[in-house]
mmCIF file of C-alpha atoms in Angstrom:
data_model
loop_
_atom_site.group_PDB
_atom_site.id
_atom_site.type_symbol
_atom_site.label_atom_id
_atom_site.label_comp_id
_atom_site.label_asym_id
_atom_site.label_seq_id
_atom_site.Cartn_x
_atom_site.Cartn_y
_atom_site.Cartn_z
ATOM 1 C CA MET A 1 -16.766 2.815 -76.887
ATOM 2 C CA ILE A 2 -19.999 1.143 -76.335
ATOM 3 C CA SER A 3 -20.840 0.222 -72.690
ATOM 4 C CA CYS A 4 -22.848 -2.265 -71.005
ATOM 5 C CA LEU A 5 -24.611 -1.131 -67.709
ATOM 6 C CA SER A 6 -25.178 -3.863 -65.092
ATOM 7 C CA LEU A 7 -28.830 -3.253 -63.278
ATOM 8 C CA SER A 8 -28.166 -5.280 -60.211
ATOM 9 C CA SER A 9 -27.549 -3.797 -56.973
ATOM 10 C CA TYR A 10 -24.330 -2.539 -56.138
ATOM 11 C CA SER A 11 -23.157 -1.453 -52.917
ATOM 12 C CA PHE A 12 -20.876 1.498 -51.561
ATOM 13 C CA CYS A 13 -18.791 0.128 -49.166
ATOM 14 C CA GLU A 14 -16.429 3.169 -49.409
ATOM 15 C CA LYS A 15 -19.517 5.197 -50.124
ATOM 16 C CA ILE A 16 -18.978 9.058 -50.371
ATOM 17 C CA ALA A 17 -20.324 11.489 -47.731
ATOM 18 C CA LEU A 18 -23.415 13.103 -49.338
ATOM 19 C CA LYS A 19 -23.332 16.938 -49.565
ATOM 20 C CA LYS A 20 -26.013 19.521 -50.647
ATOM 21 C CA TYR A 21 -26.400 18.713 -54.432
ATOM 22 C CA ARG A 22 -26.239 22.778 -55.388
ATOM 23 C CA ARG A 23 -22.816 23.445 -55.278
ATOM 24 C CA CYS A 24 -22.112 26.241 -53.465
ATOM 25 C CA VAL A 25 -18.816 26.684 -54.288
ATOM 26 C CA LYS A 26 -16.130 29.991 -54.688
ATOM 27 C CA ARG A 27 -14.320 30.216 -57.998
ATOM 28 C CA GLY A 28 -11.126 28.472 -58.079
ATOM 29 C CA CYS A 29 -12.434 26.146 -55.103
ATOM 30 C CA ILE A 30 -13.594 23.098 -56.872
ATOM 31 C CA LYS A 31 -13.264 20.152 -54.061
ATOM 32 C CA ARG A 32 -13.222 16.691 -56.120
ATOM 33 C CA PRO A 33 -14.312 14.324 -53.857
ATOM 34 C CA GLN A 34 -12.984 10.790 -53.506
ATOM 35 C CA VAL A 35 -14.959 8.630 -56.302
ATOM 36 C CA VAL A 36 -15.353 4.825 -56.608
ATOM 37 C CA SER A 37 -16.091 2.778 -59.670
ATOM 38 C CA GLY A 38 -19.597 1.422 -59.588
ATOM 39 C CA ALA A 39 -19.296 -1.091 -62.139
ATOM 40 C CA LYS A 40 -20.170 -4.635 -61.390
ATOM 41 C CA LYS A 41 -19.687 -8.177 -63.149
ATOM 42 C CA ASP A 42 -22.373 -10.026 -61.882
ATOM 43 C CA GLY A 43 -25.567 -8.012 -63.707
ATOM 44 C CA PHE A 44 -28.532 -9.508 -64.583
ATOM 45 C CA GLY A 45 -31.828 -9.109 -66.390
ATOM 46 C CA LEU A 46 -32.368 -6.315 -68.758
ATOM 47 C CA ARG A 47 -29.386 -5.221 -70.693
ATOM 48 C CA VAL A 48 -28.775 -1.237 -71.012
ATOM 49 C CA PHE A 49 -25.747 -0.383 -73.490
ATOM 50 C CA VAL A 50 -24.896 3.429 -73.374
ATOM 51 C CA LEU A 51 -22.902 5.075 -76.278
ATOM 52 C CA SER A 52 -21.962 8.895 -76.868
ATOM 53 C CA ASP A 53 -20.237 10.764 -79.246
ATOM 54 C CA LEU A 54 -20.374 8.541 -82.555
ATOM 55 C CA HIS A 55 -19.136 11.119 -85.055
ATOM 56 C CA THR A 56 -20.382 8.902 -88.036
ATOM 57 C CA ASP A 57 -19.293 11.603 -90.345
ATOM 58 C CA TYR A 58 -16.288 9.873 -90.047
ATOM 59 C CA PRO A 59 -16.268 6.926 -92.474
ATOM 60 C CA GLU A 60 -14.194 4.657 -89.868
ATOM 61 C CA ASN A 61 -16.552 5.216 -87.724
ATOM 62 C CA MET A 62 -19.669 4.687 -89.430
ATOM 63 C CA ALA A 63 -18.072 1.181 -90.482
ATOM 64 C CA TRP A 64 -18.198 0.404 -86.486
ATOM 65 C CA VAL A 65 -21.654 1.008 -86.473
ATOM 66 C CA ARG A 66 -22.338 -0.978 -89.673
ATOM 67 C CA SER A 67 -19.890 -3.768 -87.999
ATOM 68 C CA LEU A 68 -21.969 -4.227 -84.554
ATOM 69 C CA SER A 69 -24.142 -7.535 -84.473
ATOM 70 C CA THR A 70 -27.924 -7.676 -85.912
ATOM 71 C CA LYS A 71 -28.394 -10.416 -83.685
ATOM 72 C CA ARG A 72 -26.712 -9.992 -80.319
ATOM 73 C CA HIS A 73 -28.884 -6.912 -79.420
ATOM 74 C CA GLU A 74 -32.175 -7.676 -80.762
ATOM 75 C CA LYS A 75 -33.551 -7.386 -76.704
ATOM 76 C CA ASP A 76 -31.212 -4.842 -75.351
ATOM 77 C CA VAL A 77 -31.800 -1.118 -74.916
ATOM 78 C CA LEU A 78 -29.191 1.183 -76.445
ATOM 79 C CA LEU A 79 -28.968 5.332 -74.845
ATOM 80 C CA VAL A 80 -27.427 7.461 -77.331
ATOM 81 C CA ALA A 81 -25.924 10.272 -75.474
ATOM 82 C CA GLY A 82 -25.865 12.780 -78.469
ATOM 83 C CA ASP A 83 -23.050 13.773 -81.419
ATOM 84 C CA VAL A 84 -24.131 11.142 -83.876
ATOM 85 C CA ALA A 85 -23.168 12.983 -86.693
ATOM 86 C CA GLU A 86 -23.227 16.610 -88.160
ATOM 87 C CA MET A 87 -24.673 15.596 -91.897
ATOM 88 C CA TYR A 88 -28.371 15.208 -91.237
ATOM 89 C CA ASP A 89 -28.354 12.490 -93.872
ATOM 90 C CA ASN A 90 -25.654 10.898 -91.625
ATOM 91 C CA PHE A 91 -27.746 11.133 -88.502
ATOM 92 C CA ILE A 92 -30.526 9.327 -90.458
ATOM 93 C CA LEU A 93 -28.529 6.473 -91.587
ATOM 94 C CA THR A 94 -26.667 6.082 -88.051
ATOM 95 C CA MET A 95 -29.907 5.918 -86.200
ATOM 96 C CA SER A 96 -31.405 3.339 -88.484
ATOM 97 C CA LEU A 97 -28.222 0.990 -88.336
ATOM 98 C CA LEU A 98 -28.426 1.246 -84.529
ATOM 99 C CA LYS A 99 -32.591 0.827 -84.563
ATOM 100 C CA GLU A 100 -32.261 -2.516 -86.979
ATOM 101 C CA ARG A 101 -29.601 -3.755 -84.099
ATOM 102 C CA PHE A 102 -31.434 -2.835 -80.922
ATOM 103 C CA GLU A 103 -34.912 -3.094 -79.792
ATOM 104 C CA TYR A 104 -35.216 0.236 -77.924
ATOM 105 C CA VAL A 105 -32.711 3.029 -78.830
ATOM 106 C CA PHE A 106 -33.212 6.381 -76.708
ATOM 107 C CA PHE A 107 -31.088 9.605 -77.825
ATOM 108 C CA VAL A 108 -30.514 12.910 -77.008
ATOM 109 C CA PRO A 109 -28.956 15.765 -79.172
ATOM 110 C CA GLY A 110 -25.295 16.980 -78.581
ATOM 111 C CA ASN A 111 -23.959 20.171 -80.211
ATOM 112 C CA HIS A 112 -22.538 18.535 -83.291
ATOM 113 C CA ASP A 113 -25.859 17.184 -84.000
ATOM 114 C CA LEU A 114 -27.412 20.933 -84.434
ATOM 115 C CA TRP A 115 -24.310 22.299 -86.794
ATOM 116 C CA CYS A 116 -25.181 23.577 -89.910
ATOM 117 C CA ARG A 117 -22.264 24.127 -91.986
ATOM 118 C CA TRP A 118 -22.895 21.654 -94.604
ATOM 119 C CA GLU A 119 -26.622 21.256 -94.820
ATOM 120 C CA THR A 120 -28.287 21.942 -98.246
ATOM 121 C CA GLU A 121 -31.537 23.032 -96.668
ATOM 122 C CA ASP A 122 -31.412 26.448 -94.969
ATOM 123 C CA PHE A 123 -32.120 26.281 -91.264
ATOM 124 C CA ASP A 124 -30.974 27.155 -88.114
ATOM 125 C CA SER A 125 -29.791 25.003 -85.209
ATOM 126 C CA LEU A 126 -33.626 25.251 -83.633
ATOM 127 C CA GLU A 127 -34.996 24.259 -86.809
ATOM 128 C CA LYS A 128 -32.609 21.590 -87.184
ATOM 129 C CA LEU A 129 -33.164 20.284 -83.738
ATOM 130 C CA ASN A 130 -36.920 19.889 -84.409
ATOM 131 C CA LYS A 131 -36.227 17.802 -87.836
ATOM 132 C CA LEU A 132 -33.878 15.580 -86.137
ATOM 133 C CA LEU A 133 -36.517 14.950 -83.190
ATOM 134 C CA ASP A 134 -39.200 14.427 -85.907
ATOM 135 C CA ALA A 135 -36.826 11.839 -87.934
ATOM 136 C CA CYS A 136 -36.376 9.984 -84.978
ATOM 137 C CA LYS A 137 -39.915 9.694 -84.179
ATOM 138 C CA GLN A 138 -40.413 7.917 -87.568
ATOM 139 C CA LEU A 139 -37.752 5.551 -86.843
ATOM 140 C CA GLY A 140 -39.064 4.573 -83.747
ATOM 141 C CA VAL A 141 -36.278 6.274 -81.963
ATOM 142 C CA GLU A 142 -37.175 7.407 -77.971
ATOM 143 C CA THR A 143 -36.435 10.941 -77.389
ATOM 144 C CA ASN A 144 -38.616 11.093 -74.219
ATOM 145 C CA PRO A 145 -39.177 9.389 -70.814
ATOM 146 C CA ALA A 146 -40.170 5.740 -70.792
ATOM 147 C CA VAL A 147 -40.359 2.626 -68.620
ATOM 148 C CA ILE A 148 -38.793 -0.424 -70.160
ATOM 149 C CA ASP A 149 -39.237 -3.482 -68.086
ATOM 150 C CA GLY A 150 -39.778 -1.800 -65.131
ATOM 151 C CA LEU A 151 -36.397 0.120 -65.727
ATOM 152 C CA GLY A 152 -37.501 4.574 -66.123
ATOM 153 C CA ILE A 153 -35.338 5.859 -68.637
ATOM 154 C CA ILE A 154 -35.359 9.899 -68.801
ATOM 155 C CA PRO A 155 -33.671 11.745 -71.743
ATOM 156 C CA LEU A 156 -32.254 15.098 -70.549
ATOM 157 C CA PHE A 157 -32.180 17.916 -72.822
ATOM 158 C CA SER A 158 -29.166 20.688 -71.993
ATOM 159 C CA TRP A 159 -26.726 22.877 -73.372
ATOM 160 C CA TYR A 160 -23.568 24.128 -71.726
ATOM 161 C CA HIS A 161 -22.910 27.702 -70.131
ATOM 162 C CA GLU A 162 -19.473 29.238 -69.455
ATOM 163 C CA SER A 163 -20.090 30.082 -65.801
ATOM 164 C CA PHE A 164 -20.242 26.393 -65.023
ATOM 165 C CA ASP A 165 -16.550 26.801 -64.920
ATOM 166 C CA ARG A 166 -15.580 27.347 -61.235
ATOM 167 C CA GLU A 167 -11.642 26.108 -61.563
ATOM 168 C CA ASP A 168 -9.250 28.663 -61.473
ATOM 169 C CA ASP A 169 -7.879 29.332 -65.116
ATOM 170 C CA ILE A 170 -4.425 28.302 -65.908
ATOM 171 C CA VAL A 171 -2.398 31.276 -66.262
ATOM 172 C CA GLY A 172 1.152 32.337 -67.789
ATOM 173 C CA VAL A 173 0.639 30.442 -71.217
ATOM 174 C CA ARG A 174 -1.016 31.286 -74.220
ATOM 175 C CA ILE A 175 -4.602 29.380 -74.731
ATOM 176 C CA PRO A 176 -6.496 30.013 -77.643
ATOM 177 C CA SER A 177 -9.997 31.811 -77.376
ATOM 178 C CA LEU A 178 -13.485 30.177 -76.985
ATOM 179 C CA ASP A 179 -14.025 31.631 -80.289
ATOM 180 C CA MET A 180 -10.931 29.820 -82.422
ATOM 181 C CA ALA A 181 -11.053 26.630 -80.152
ATOM 182 C CA CYS A 182 -15.003 25.785 -80.090
ATOM 183 C CA LYS A 183 -16.432 25.250 -83.422
ATOM 184 C CA ASP A 184 -20.101 25.701 -82.159
ATOM 185 C CA PHE A 185 -19.698 29.661 -82.068
ATOM 186 C CA HIS A 186 -19.550 29.258 -85.710
ATOM 187 C CA ALA A 187 -21.188 26.155 -86.777
ATOM 188 C CA CYS A 188 -24.589 26.546 -85.027
ATOM 189 C CA LYS A 189 -27.260 29.102 -85.906
ATOM 190 C CA TRP A 190 -29.333 30.540 -83.296
ATOM 191 C CA PRO A 191 -32.220 32.838 -83.419
ATOM 192 C CA GLY A 192 -31.596 36.534 -82.165
ATOM 193 C CA ASN A 193 -32.748 35.763 -78.429
ATOM 194 C CA LEU A 194 -30.064 32.628 -77.807
ATOM 195 C CA SER A 195 -26.112 32.738 -77.651
ATOM 196 C CA ASN A 196 -23.381 30.580 -76.471
ATOM 197 C CA ARG A 197 -21.849 33.754 -74.765
ATOM 198 C CA ASP A 198 -24.513 33.222 -72.115
ATOM 199 C CA THR A 199 -26.992 31.344 -70.206
ATOM 200 C CA SER A 200 -29.953 31.900 -72.561
ATOM 201 C CA LEU A 201 -29.011 27.873 -74.333
ATOM 202 C CA ALA A 202 -28.887 26.400 -71.323
ATOM 203 C CA LEU A 203 -31.634 27.609 -69.846
ATOM 204 C CA TYR A 204 -33.832 27.223 -73.282
ATOM 205 C CA PHE A 205 -32.618 23.622 -73.467
ATOM 206 C CA ASP A 206 -33.332 22.979 -69.822
ATOM 207 C CA LEU A 207 -37.060 24.235 -70.241
ATOM 208 C CA MET A 208 -37.576 22.003 -72.554
ATOM 209 C CA ASN A 209 -37.681 18.970 -70.504
ATOM 210 C CA GLU A 210 -40.600 20.510 -68.615
ATOM 211 C CA LYS A 211 -43.391 18.904 -70.955
ATOM 212 C CA ASN A 212 -42.370 15.663 -69.568
ATOM 213 C CA GLN A 213 -42.717 16.472 -65.945
ATOM 214 C CA ASN A 214 -45.842 14.520 -65.457
ATOM 215 C CA THR A 215 -44.141 11.270 -66.757
ATOM 216 C CA VAL A 216 -41.152 11.917 -64.920
ATOM 217 C CA LYS A 217 -43.593 11.813 -61.928
ATOM 218 C CA ARG A 218 -44.898 8.527 -62.881
ATOM 219 C CA ILE A 219 -41.696 7.027 -63.280
ATOM 220 C CA GLN A 220 -40.461 8.427 -59.975
ATOM 221 C CA SER A 221 -43.533 6.655 -58.232
ATOM 222 C CA THR A 222 -43.337 3.444 -59.801
ATOM 223 C CA CYS A 223 -39.772 2.398 -61.021
ATOM 224 C CA SER A 224 -37.371 1.546 -58.371
ATOM 225 C CA GLN A 225 -34.562 2.258 -60.934
ATOM 226 C CA ILE A 226 -33.670 4.989 -63.268
ATOM 227 C CA ILE A 227 -31.438 6.228 -65.550
ATOM 228 C CA THR A 228 -31.112 9.649 -66.892
ATOM 229 C CA PHE A 229 -29.051 10.806 -69.697
ATOM 230 C CA SER A 230 -27.889 13.784 -71.423
ATOM 231 C CA HIS A 231 -25.002 15.132 -73.799
ATOM 232 C CA PHE A 232 -23.366 17.672 -71.639
ATOM 233 C CA VAL A 233 -21.572 17.553 -68.392
ATOM 234 C CA PRO A 234 -23.640 17.810 -64.823
ATOM 235 C CA ARG A 235 -20.774 18.562 -62.975
ATOM 236 C CA GLN A 236 -17.019 19.736 -63.389
ATOM 237 C CA GLU A 237 -15.789 17.146 -61.395
ATOM 238 C CA LEU A 238 -16.463 14.858 -64.415
ATOM 239 C CA CYS A 239 -13.902 16.265 -66.228
ATOM 240 C CA PRO A 240 -10.139 16.434 -65.640
ATOM 241 C CA GLU A 241 -8.542 19.200 -63.849
ATOM 242 C CA LYS A 242 -7.371 21.699 -66.253
ATOM 243 C CA ARG A 243 -3.868 21.128 -65.757
ATOM 244 C CA MET A 244 -4.300 17.750 -67.523
ATOM 245 C CA LEU A 245 -6.162 19.087 -70.409
ATOM 246 C CA PHE A 246 -4.907 19.785 -74.003
ATOM 247 C CA TYR A 247 -7.418 22.693 -73.927
ATOM 248 C CA PRO A 248 -7.214 24.105 -70.309
ATOM 249 C CA ASN A 249 -10.673 26.343 -71.002
ATOM 250 C CA LEU A 250 -12.469 23.036 -72.237
ATOM 251 C CA PRO A 251 -14.746 23.424 -68.970
ATOM 252 C CA LYS A 252 -16.211 26.389 -70.156
ATOM 253 C CA VAL A 253 -18.178 24.801 -73.109
ATOM 254 C CA ILE A 254 -19.171 21.578 -71.361
ATOM 255 C CA GLY A 255 -21.553 21.520 -68.669
ATOM 256 C CA SER A 256 -24.734 22.888 -66.912
ATOM 257 C CA ASP A 257 -25.810 23.654 -63.299
ATOM 258 C CA TRP A 258 -29.277 23.482 -64.305
ATOM 259 C CA LEU A 259 -28.693 19.742 -65.522
ATOM 260 C CA GLU A 260 -27.121 18.529 -62.260
ATOM 261 C CA ASP A 261 -30.160 20.324 -60.461
ATOM 262 C CA ARG A 262 -32.707 18.609 -62.305
ATOM 263 C CA ILE A 263 -30.639 15.043 -62.435
ATOM 264 C CA ARG A 264 -30.891 15.853 -58.549
ATOM 265 C CA SER A 265 -34.486 16.535 -58.443
ATOM 266 C CA ILE A 266 -34.877 12.963 -60.316
ATOM 267 C CA HIS A 267 -33.126 10.710 -58.412
ATOM 268 C CA GLY A 268 -33.101 12.676 -54.920
ATOM 269 C CA VAL A 269 -30.823 14.576 -52.959
ATOM 270 C CA GLU A 270 -29.342 11.225 -51.257
ATOM 271 C CA SER A 271 -29.888 9.059 -54.197
ATOM 272 C CA SER A 272 -29.703 5.414 -53.972
ATOM 273 C CA SER A 273 -27.758 2.657 -55.220
ATOM 274 C CA PHE A 274 -29.868 2.380 -58.176
ATOM 275 C CA ALA A 275 -29.255 6.288 -59.388
ATOM 276 C CA CYS A 276 -27.416 6.353 -62.775
ATOM 277 C CA HIS A 277 -26.913 9.317 -65.063
ATOM 278 C CA VAL A 278 -24.870 8.682 -68.561
ATOM 279 C CA PHE A 279 -23.400 11.654 -70.266
ATOM 280 C CA GLY A 280 -20.879 12.272 -73.301
ATOM 281 C CA HIS A 281 -19.536 15.339 -74.845
ATOM 282 C CA THR A 282 -16.003 15.432 -73.294
ATOM 283 C CA HIS A 283 -14.753 12.272 -75.262
ATOM 284 C CA PHE A 284 -13.175 10.798 -71.463
ATOM 285 C CA CYS A 285 -14.135 7.155 -70.525
ATOM 286 C CA TRP A 286 -15.916 7.380 -67.121
ATOM 287 C CA ASP A 287 -17.601 5.436 -64.316
ATOM 288 C CA ALA A 288 -17.365 6.648 -61.225
ATOM 289 C CA VAL A 289 -19.850 7.237 -58.328
ATOM 290 C CA VAL A 290 -20.048 11.153 -56.933
ATOM 291 C CA ASP A 291 -22.356 12.035 -54.114
ATOM 292 C CA GLY A 292 -24.479 9.042 -54.587
ATOM 293 C CA ILE A 293 -24.751 8.848 -58.083
ATOM 294 C CA ARG A 294 -23.349 6.639 -61.102
ATOM 295 C CA TYR A 295 -21.877 8.914 -63.669
ATOM 296 C CA VAL A 296 -20.970 6.911 -66.828
ATOM 297 C CA GLN A 297 -19.400 8.060 -70.325
ATOM 298 C CA ALA A 298 -18.723 5.646 -72.897
ATOM 299 C CA PRO A 299 -17.572 7.877 -76.330
ATOM 300 C CA LEU A 300 -16.842 6.320 -79.867
ATOM 301 C CA ALA A 301 -15.109 9.471 -80.317
ATOM 302 C CA TYR A 302 -12.766 10.658 -82.992
ATOM 303 C CA PRO A 303 -10.462 8.050 -84.948
ATOM 304 C CA ARG A 304 -7.509 9.805 -84.064
ATOM 305 C CA GLU A 305 -8.399 9.997 -80.323
ATOM 306 C CA ARG A 306 -8.963 6.260 -80.425
ATOM 307 C CA LYS A 307 -5.511 5.702 -81.965
ATOM 308 C CA ARG A 308 -3.905 8.039 -79.408
ATOM 309 C CA ARG A 309 -5.413 6.102 -76.753
ATOM 310 C CA MET A 310 -4.248 2.932 -77.785
ATOM 311 C CA ASN A 311 -0.774 4.403 -77.689
ATOM 312 C CA GLY A 312 -1.355 5.740 -74.123
ATOM 313 C CA GLU A 313 -1.480 9.218 -74.706
ATOM 314 C CA VAL A 314 -4.959 9.575 -72.816
ATOM 315 C CA LEU A 315 -5.602 13.004 -72.201
ATOM 316 C CA SER A 316 -4.270 14.519 -75.140
#
């Protein structure tokens, strides 16, 4: 669930050998490097909490948000890495509750935030996105890069594309199609030039980050510590192998190569001990350093998933 990032320096006593950040790998040859935890217990200074996949359309999850202290986090930062709620009214309520509890709240949208199944107004997913961003502005929730006490925080818009998956498919068993397994294909409504079935959405959302390039450059030149965050996954190594997944085709609908390229353009190819990227979407808790960047996921997830994890069924 919610996780606090330590902003103190941490050493890579078992540092992974750095590779060229563009993954020139052939299909079926995903090499999963050794990963080491980036967590430290001796953090100090500004406290940054991270959280994704709140899904507060579930009453249990909304109750969890309400249960957060209204006093403990008055000076803290919260990064919300998408999938707050499907229903607009639940989104507004959730973000209002979080802003009442944290001094600074940052947000990037996830796929569930852009579903249009039950909305009373007739709009498509891009129109809903603009409505959510306008609401965040009114609530005082940040959706653009900013500097807080010398820490650079950069939200990154993103979407997935099927070609992100380079691992061999599982064969010999019947696996539901993406259309059947992924509700985005039906719950999102896109203008005619955008589709989940190609790279158009991934490119569209990546280009949304261009308007902030001047701000990002200023952050790079003035901040020694930078945290980027997105909803979707930047590297396939940040998802369990297909043989471990309940739905083996999950990697086809989780990530973007353009997202990883953008992260590396911000943190640098060789990165540093302060480079960190927060993500969400897959509902797997994650904290590992890969090729010099610490990648963190802290999902609230669905109530049924939390129950299964308490019973030891981690990957189901």
